[in-house]
């Protein structure tokens, strides 16, 4: 909601000069991609595009969320959209613990 049209259509997203104007995204890195899947609402802090199309992206997590409604944006190069519901305090605490455990497994 209230995101620039390029963020909704798979186009180039320009970062603003302050956090208030930077686009928000839902970072859903757990499958399957369906209602009730946990995800994270993030703000893009920095994005460096490479010549081969890959990118180094720095994300600022803002809140843990549950995906609710999902759809694929037409003509967007496989961009998925979603409505989400912010997790409550107990679920957020559990997600933070899970993320810490996963990080320790990779050390």
Short mmCIF file of N, CA and C in Angstrom, two decimals:
data_model
loop_
_atom_site.label_atom_id
_atom_site.label_comp_id
_atom_site.label_asym_id
_atom_site.label_seq_id
_atom_site.Cartn_x
_atom_site.Cartn_y
_atom_site.Cartn_z
N UNK A 1 0.84 -1.17 0.00
CA UNK A 1 0.00 0.00 0.00
C UNK A 1 0.89 1.24 0.00
N UNK A 2 0.55 2.21 -0.78
CA UNK A 2 1.29 3.48 -0.87
C UNK A 2 2.74 3.29 -1.30
N UNK A 3 3.02 2.22 -2.07
CA UNK A 3 4.36 2.00 -2.58
C UNK A 3 4.46 2.59 -3.98
N UNK A 4 5.66 2.96 -4.41
CA UNK A 4 5.80 3.49 -5.77
C UNK A 4 5.38 2.44 -6.79
N UNK A 5 4.87 2.88 -7.94
CA UNK A 5 4.38 1.94 -8.95
C UNK A 5 5.47 1.00 -9.42
N UNK A 6 6.72 1.46 -9.49
CA UNK A 6 7.80 0.58 -9.93
C UNK A 6 8.02 -0.57 -8.95
N UNK A 7 7.72 -0.37 -7.67
CA UNK A 7 7.84 -1.46 -6.69
C UNK A 7 6.74 -2.48 -6.90
N UNK A 8 5.64 -2.07 -7.48
CA UNK A 8 4.51 -2.97 -7.69
C UNK A 8 4.56 -3.68 -9.04
N UNK A 9 5.38 -3.21 -9.95
CA UNK A 9 5.36 -3.73 -11.31
C UNK A 9 6.65 -4.39 -11.74
N UNK A 10 7.54 -4.69 -10.81
CA UNK A 10 8.77 -5.38 -11.15
C UNK A 10 9.82 -4.50 -11.80
N UNK A 11 9.62 -3.19 -11.77
CA UNK A 11 10.58 -2.26 -12.38
C UNK A 11 11.68 -1.88 -11.41
N UNK A 12 12.50 -0.95 -11.83
CA UNK A 12 13.60 -0.48 -11.01
C UNK A 12 13.04 0.33 -9.85
N UNK A 13 13.49 0.03 -8.64
CA UNK A 13 13.02 0.71 -7.45
C UNK A 13 14.11 1.67 -6.98
N UNK A 14 13.75 2.93 -6.87
CA UNK A 14 14.71 3.95 -6.43
C UNK A 14 14.58 4.14 -4.93
N UNK A 15 15.71 4.21 -4.24
CA UNK A 15 15.70 4.47 -2.81
C UNK A 15 15.59 5.97 -2.58
N UNK A 16 14.88 6.33 -1.52
CA UNK A 16 14.70 7.74 -1.19
C UNK A 16 15.91 8.29 -0.48
N UNK A 17 15.80 9.52 -0.03
CA UNK A 17 16.89 10.16 0.68
C UNK A 17 16.76 9.98 2.19
N UNK A 18 15.66 9.39 2.63
CA UNK A 18 15.48 9.08 4.04
C UNK A 18 14.66 7.80 4.15
N UNK A 19 14.69 7.18 5.30
CA UNK A 19 13.99 5.91 5.48
C UNK A 19 12.50 6.02 5.24
N UNK A 20 11.91 7.17 5.46
CA UNK A 20 10.47 7.32 5.33
C UNK A 20 10.00 7.12 3.89
N UNK A 21 10.86 7.37 2.90
CA UNK A 21 10.45 7.25 1.51
C UNK A 21 10.96 5.97 0.84
N UNK A 22 11.78 5.19 1.52
CA UNK A 22 12.27 3.94 0.95
C UNK A 22 11.14 2.91 0.91
N UNK A 23 11.05 2.12 -0.17
CA UNK A 23 9.98 1.14 -0.28
C UNK A 23 10.12 0.02 0.74
N UNK A 24 8.99 -0.54 1.13
CA UNK A 24 8.95 -1.69 2.02
C UNK A 24 8.66 -2.93 1.20
N UNK A 25 9.26 -4.04 1.62
CA UNK A 25 9.05 -5.31 0.95
C UNK A 25 8.76 -6.38 2.00
N UNK A 26 8.15 -7.45 1.56
CA UNK A 26 7.97 -8.62 2.41
C UNK A 26 9.03 -9.62 1.99
N UNK A 27 9.92 -9.96 2.91
CA UNK A 27 10.98 -10.93 2.64
C UNK A 27 10.48 -12.28 3.14
N UNK A 28 10.05 -13.12 2.20
CA UNK A 28 9.50 -14.43 2.54
C UNK A 28 10.51 -15.49 2.12
N UNK A 29 11.34 -15.94 3.06
CA UNK A 29 12.39 -16.90 2.74
C UNK A 29 12.10 -18.28 3.30
N UNK A 30 10.86 -18.53 3.67
CA UNK A 30 10.44 -19.84 4.16
C UNK A 30 9.29 -20.32 3.28
N UNK A 31 9.31 -21.57 2.94
CA UNK A 31 8.25 -22.10 2.10
C UNK A 31 7.28 -22.94 2.89
N UNK A 32 6.21 -23.29 2.28
CA UNK A 32 5.77 -22.85 0.96
C UNK A 32 5.19 -21.44 1.02
N UNK A 33 5.16 -20.80 -0.12
CA UNK A 33 4.63 -19.44 -0.21
C UNK A 33 3.11 -19.52 -0.27
N UNK A 34 2.49 -19.40 0.89
CA UNK A 34 1.03 -19.53 1.01
C UNK A 34 0.57 -18.80 2.27
N UNK A 35 -0.73 -18.61 2.42
CA UNK A 35 -1.23 -17.97 3.65
C UNK A 35 -0.73 -18.71 4.89
N UNK A 36 -0.43 -17.98 5.92
CA UNK A 36 0.12 -18.39 7.23
C UNK A 36 1.62 -18.63 7.21
N UNK A 37 2.29 -18.48 6.06
CA UNK A 37 3.74 -18.60 6.04
C UNK A 37 4.35 -17.40 6.75
N UNK A 38 5.31 -17.61 7.68
CA UNK A 38 5.96 -16.47 8.33
C UNK A 38 6.90 -15.77 7.36
N UNK A 39 7.01 -14.46 7.52
CA UNK A 39 7.89 -13.64 6.68
C UNK A 39 8.32 -12.42 7.50
N UNK A 40 9.10 -11.56 6.89
CA UNK A 40 9.59 -10.36 7.56
C UNK A 40 9.33 -9.14 6.69
N UNK A 41 8.76 -8.11 7.27
CA UNK A 41 8.59 -6.83 6.60
C UNK A 41 9.94 -6.12 6.69
N UNK A 42 10.49 -5.70 5.54
CA UNK A 42 11.83 -5.12 5.50
C UNK A 42 11.84 -3.82 4.71
N UNK A 43 12.85 -3.02 4.97
CA UNK A 43 13.12 -1.82 4.18
C UNK A 43 14.49 -2.03 3.54
N UNK A 44 14.59 -1.72 2.26
CA UNK A 44 15.87 -1.84 1.56
C UNK A 44 16.76 -0.68 2.00
N UNK A 45 17.90 -1.02 2.56
CA UNK A 45 18.86 0.00 3.01
C UNK A 45 19.86 0.33 1.91
N UNK A 46 20.27 -0.73 1.17
CA UNK A 46 21.26 -0.54 0.11
C UNK A 46 21.12 -1.69 -0.87
N UNK A 47 21.29 -1.41 -2.14
CA UNK A 47 21.22 -2.44 -3.17
C UNK A 47 22.28 -2.17 -4.22
N UNK A 48 23.12 -3.16 -4.46
CA UNK A 48 24.17 -3.05 -5.47
C UNK A 48 23.90 -4.09 -6.55
N UNK A 49 23.56 -3.63 -7.74
CA UNK A 49 23.27 -4.52 -8.86
C UNK A 49 24.56 -4.88 -9.59
N UNK A 50 24.66 -6.15 -10.00
CA UNK A 50 25.82 -6.62 -10.75
C UNK A 50 25.44 -6.79 -12.22
N UNK A 51 26.44 -6.85 -13.08
CA UNK A 51 26.21 -6.91 -14.51
C UNK A 51 25.41 -8.15 -14.93
N UNK A 52 25.55 -9.24 -14.18
CA UNK A 52 24.85 -10.48 -14.55
C UNK A 52 23.43 -10.56 -13.98
N UNK A 53 22.95 -9.48 -13.34
CA UNK A 53 21.58 -9.45 -12.82
C UNK A 53 21.46 -9.79 -11.36
N UNK A 54 22.52 -10.33 -10.75
CA UNK A 54 22.47 -10.60 -9.31
C UNK A 54 22.58 -9.28 -8.55
N UNK A 55 22.27 -9.32 -7.26
CA UNK A 55 22.33 -8.11 -6.46
C UNK A 55 22.78 -8.42 -5.04
N UNK A 56 23.53 -7.52 -4.45
CA UNK A 56 23.82 -7.54 -3.02
C UNK A 56 22.86 -6.55 -2.39
N UNK A 57 22.03 -7.04 -1.48
CA UNK A 57 20.98 -6.21 -0.90
C UNK A 57 21.12 -6.22 0.62
N UNK A 58 21.07 -5.04 1.22
CA UNK A 58 21.07 -4.90 2.67
C UNK A 58 19.65 -4.53 3.08
N UNK A 59 19.05 -5.38 3.92
CA UNK A 59 17.67 -5.19 4.36
C UNK A 59 17.62 -4.85 5.84
N UNK A 60 16.72 -3.96 6.20
CA UNK A 60 16.48 -3.62 7.60
C UNK A 60 15.16 -4.27 8.01
N UNK A 61 15.20 -5.29 8.88
CA UNK A 61 13.95 -5.91 9.31
C UNK A 61 13.14 -4.96 10.18
N UNK A 62 11.83 -4.88 9.90
CA UNK A 62 10.96 -3.99 10.65
C UNK A 62 9.96 -4.74 11.53
N UNK A 63 9.45 -5.89 11.04
CA UNK A 63 8.47 -6.65 11.82
C UNK A 63 8.33 -8.05 11.24
N UNK A 64 8.03 -9.01 12.10
CA UNK A 64 7.67 -10.35 11.64
C UNK A 64 6.18 -10.33 11.31
N UNK A 65 5.84 -11.01 10.22
CA UNK A 65 4.45 -11.01 9.74
C UNK A 65 4.05 -12.43 9.31
N UNK A 66 2.73 -12.62 9.18
CA UNK A 66 2.17 -13.82 8.55
C UNK A 66 1.64 -13.39 7.19
N UNK A 67 1.96 -14.17 6.15
CA UNK A 67 1.36 -13.90 4.85
C UNK A 67 -0.11 -14.21 4.93
N UNK A 68 -0.93 -13.41 4.27
CA UNK A 68 -2.37 -13.63 4.32
C UNK A 68 -2.90 -13.91 2.90
N UNK A 69 -3.01 -12.90 2.09
CA UNK A 69 -3.44 -13.09 0.70
C UNK A 69 -2.23 -12.96 -0.19
N UNK A 70 -2.12 -13.82 -1.19
CA UNK A 70 -0.98 -13.79 -2.11
C UNK A 70 -1.47 -13.77 -3.55
N UNK A 71 -0.73 -13.05 -4.41
CA UNK A 71 -1.02 -13.06 -5.83
C UNK A 71 0.25 -12.69 -6.57
N UNK A 72 0.31 -13.09 -7.83
CA UNK A 72 1.44 -12.74 -8.67
C UNK A 72 1.07 -11.53 -9.50
N UNK A 73 1.92 -10.52 -9.46
CA UNK A 73 1.69 -9.29 -10.20
C UNK A 73 1.86 -9.57 -11.70
N UNK A 74 0.85 -9.27 -12.53
CA UNK A 74 0.97 -9.52 -13.98
C UNK A 74 2.14 -8.74 -14.60
N UNK A 75 2.79 -9.36 -15.57
CA UNK A 75 3.87 -8.73 -16.34
C UNK A 75 4.97 -8.16 -15.45
N UNK A 76 5.31 -8.88 -14.37
CA UNK A 76 6.30 -8.35 -13.42
C UNK A 76 7.56 -9.19 -13.33
N UNK A 77 7.68 -10.23 -14.13
CA UNK A 77 8.85 -11.08 -14.02
C UNK A 77 8.79 -11.96 -12.79
N UNK A 78 7.62 -12.45 -12.43
CA UNK A 78 7.42 -13.38 -11.32
C UNK A 78 7.43 -12.70 -9.95
N UNK A 79 7.04 -11.44 -9.89
CA UNK A 79 6.95 -10.72 -8.63
C UNK A 79 5.66 -11.12 -7.92
N UNK A 80 5.79 -11.56 -6.69
CA UNK A 80 4.62 -11.93 -5.89
C UNK A 80 4.29 -10.80 -4.93
N UNK A 81 3.01 -10.61 -4.71
CA UNK A 81 2.52 -9.59 -3.78
C UNK A 81 1.79 -10.31 -2.65
N UNK A 82 1.64 -9.63 -1.52
CA UNK A 82 0.92 -10.25 -0.41
C UNK A 82 0.40 -9.19 0.54
N UNK A 83 -0.75 -9.49 1.11
CA UNK A 83 -1.19 -8.77 2.30
C UNK A 83 -0.63 -9.57 3.46
N UNK A 84 -0.33 -8.91 4.54
CA UNK A 84 0.22 -9.63 5.68
C UNK A 84 -0.36 -9.07 6.98
N UNK A 85 -0.20 -9.87 8.02
CA UNK A 85 -0.66 -9.50 9.35
C UNK A 85 0.56 -9.51 10.27
N UNK A 86 0.77 -8.44 11.02
CA UNK A 86 1.91 -8.38 11.91
C UNK A 86 1.74 -9.38 13.05
N UNK A 87 2.81 -10.10 13.35
CA UNK A 87 2.79 -11.07 14.44
C UNK A 87 2.71 -10.34 15.77
N UNK A 88 2.10 -10.98 16.73
CA UNK A 88 2.06 -10.46 18.09
C UNK A 88 3.40 -10.64 18.78
N UNK A 89 3.49 -10.19 19.99
CA UNK A 89 4.75 -10.20 20.73
C UNK A 89 5.27 -11.62 20.97
N UNK A 90 4.40 -12.55 21.33
CA UNK A 90 4.85 -13.92 21.62
C UNK A 90 5.37 -14.60 20.35
N UNK A 91 4.65 -14.45 19.23
CA UNK A 91 5.10 -15.05 17.97
C UNK A 91 6.39 -14.41 17.49
N UNK A 92 6.52 -13.10 17.65
CA UNK A 92 7.75 -12.40 17.28
C UNK A 92 8.93 -12.92 18.09
N UNK A 93 8.73 -13.11 19.38
CA UNK A 93 9.79 -13.66 20.26
C UNK A 93 10.21 -15.05 19.76
N UNK A 94 9.23 -15.88 19.43
CA UNK A 94 9.53 -17.23 18.94
C UNK A 94 10.29 -17.18 17.62
N UNK A 95 9.91 -16.28 16.72
CA UNK A 95 10.61 -16.15 15.44
C UNK A 95 12.05 -15.69 15.66
N UNK A 96 12.26 -14.75 16.57
CA UNK A 96 13.61 -14.28 16.87
C UNK A 96 14.47 -15.43 17.41
N UNK A 97 13.91 -16.27 18.26
CA UNK A 97 14.65 -17.42 18.78
C UNK A 97 15.00 -18.39 17.66
N UNK A 98 14.04 -18.66 16.79
CA UNK A 98 14.28 -19.57 15.67
C UNK A 98 15.39 -19.05 14.76
N UNK A 99 15.35 -17.77 14.45
CA UNK A 99 16.38 -17.17 13.59
C UNK A 99 17.75 -17.29 14.25
N UNK A 100 17.84 -17.02 15.55
CA UNK A 100 19.13 -17.15 16.26
C UNK A 100 19.65 -18.59 16.20
N UNK A 101 18.77 -19.57 16.40
CA UNK A 101 19.17 -20.97 16.33
C UNK A 101 19.69 -21.31 14.93
N UNK A 102 19.00 -20.85 13.91
CA UNK A 102 19.43 -21.11 12.53
C UNK A 102 20.78 -20.47 12.25
N UNK A 103 21.00 -19.28 12.76
CA UNK A 103 22.28 -18.60 12.55
C UNK A 103 23.42 -19.37 13.23
N UNK A 104 23.17 -19.88 14.42
CA UNK A 104 24.21 -20.63 15.16
C UNK A 104 24.56 -21.93 14.47
N UNK A 105 23.63 -22.52 13.75
CA UNK A 105 23.90 -23.75 13.01
C UNK A 105 24.88 -23.52 11.87
N UNK A 106 24.97 -22.29 11.39
CA UNK A 106 25.85 -21.97 10.25
C UNK A 106 27.20 -21.40 10.69
N UNK A 107 27.45 -21.39 11.99
CA UNK A 107 28.72 -20.83 12.49
C UNK A 107 29.76 -21.93 12.55
#
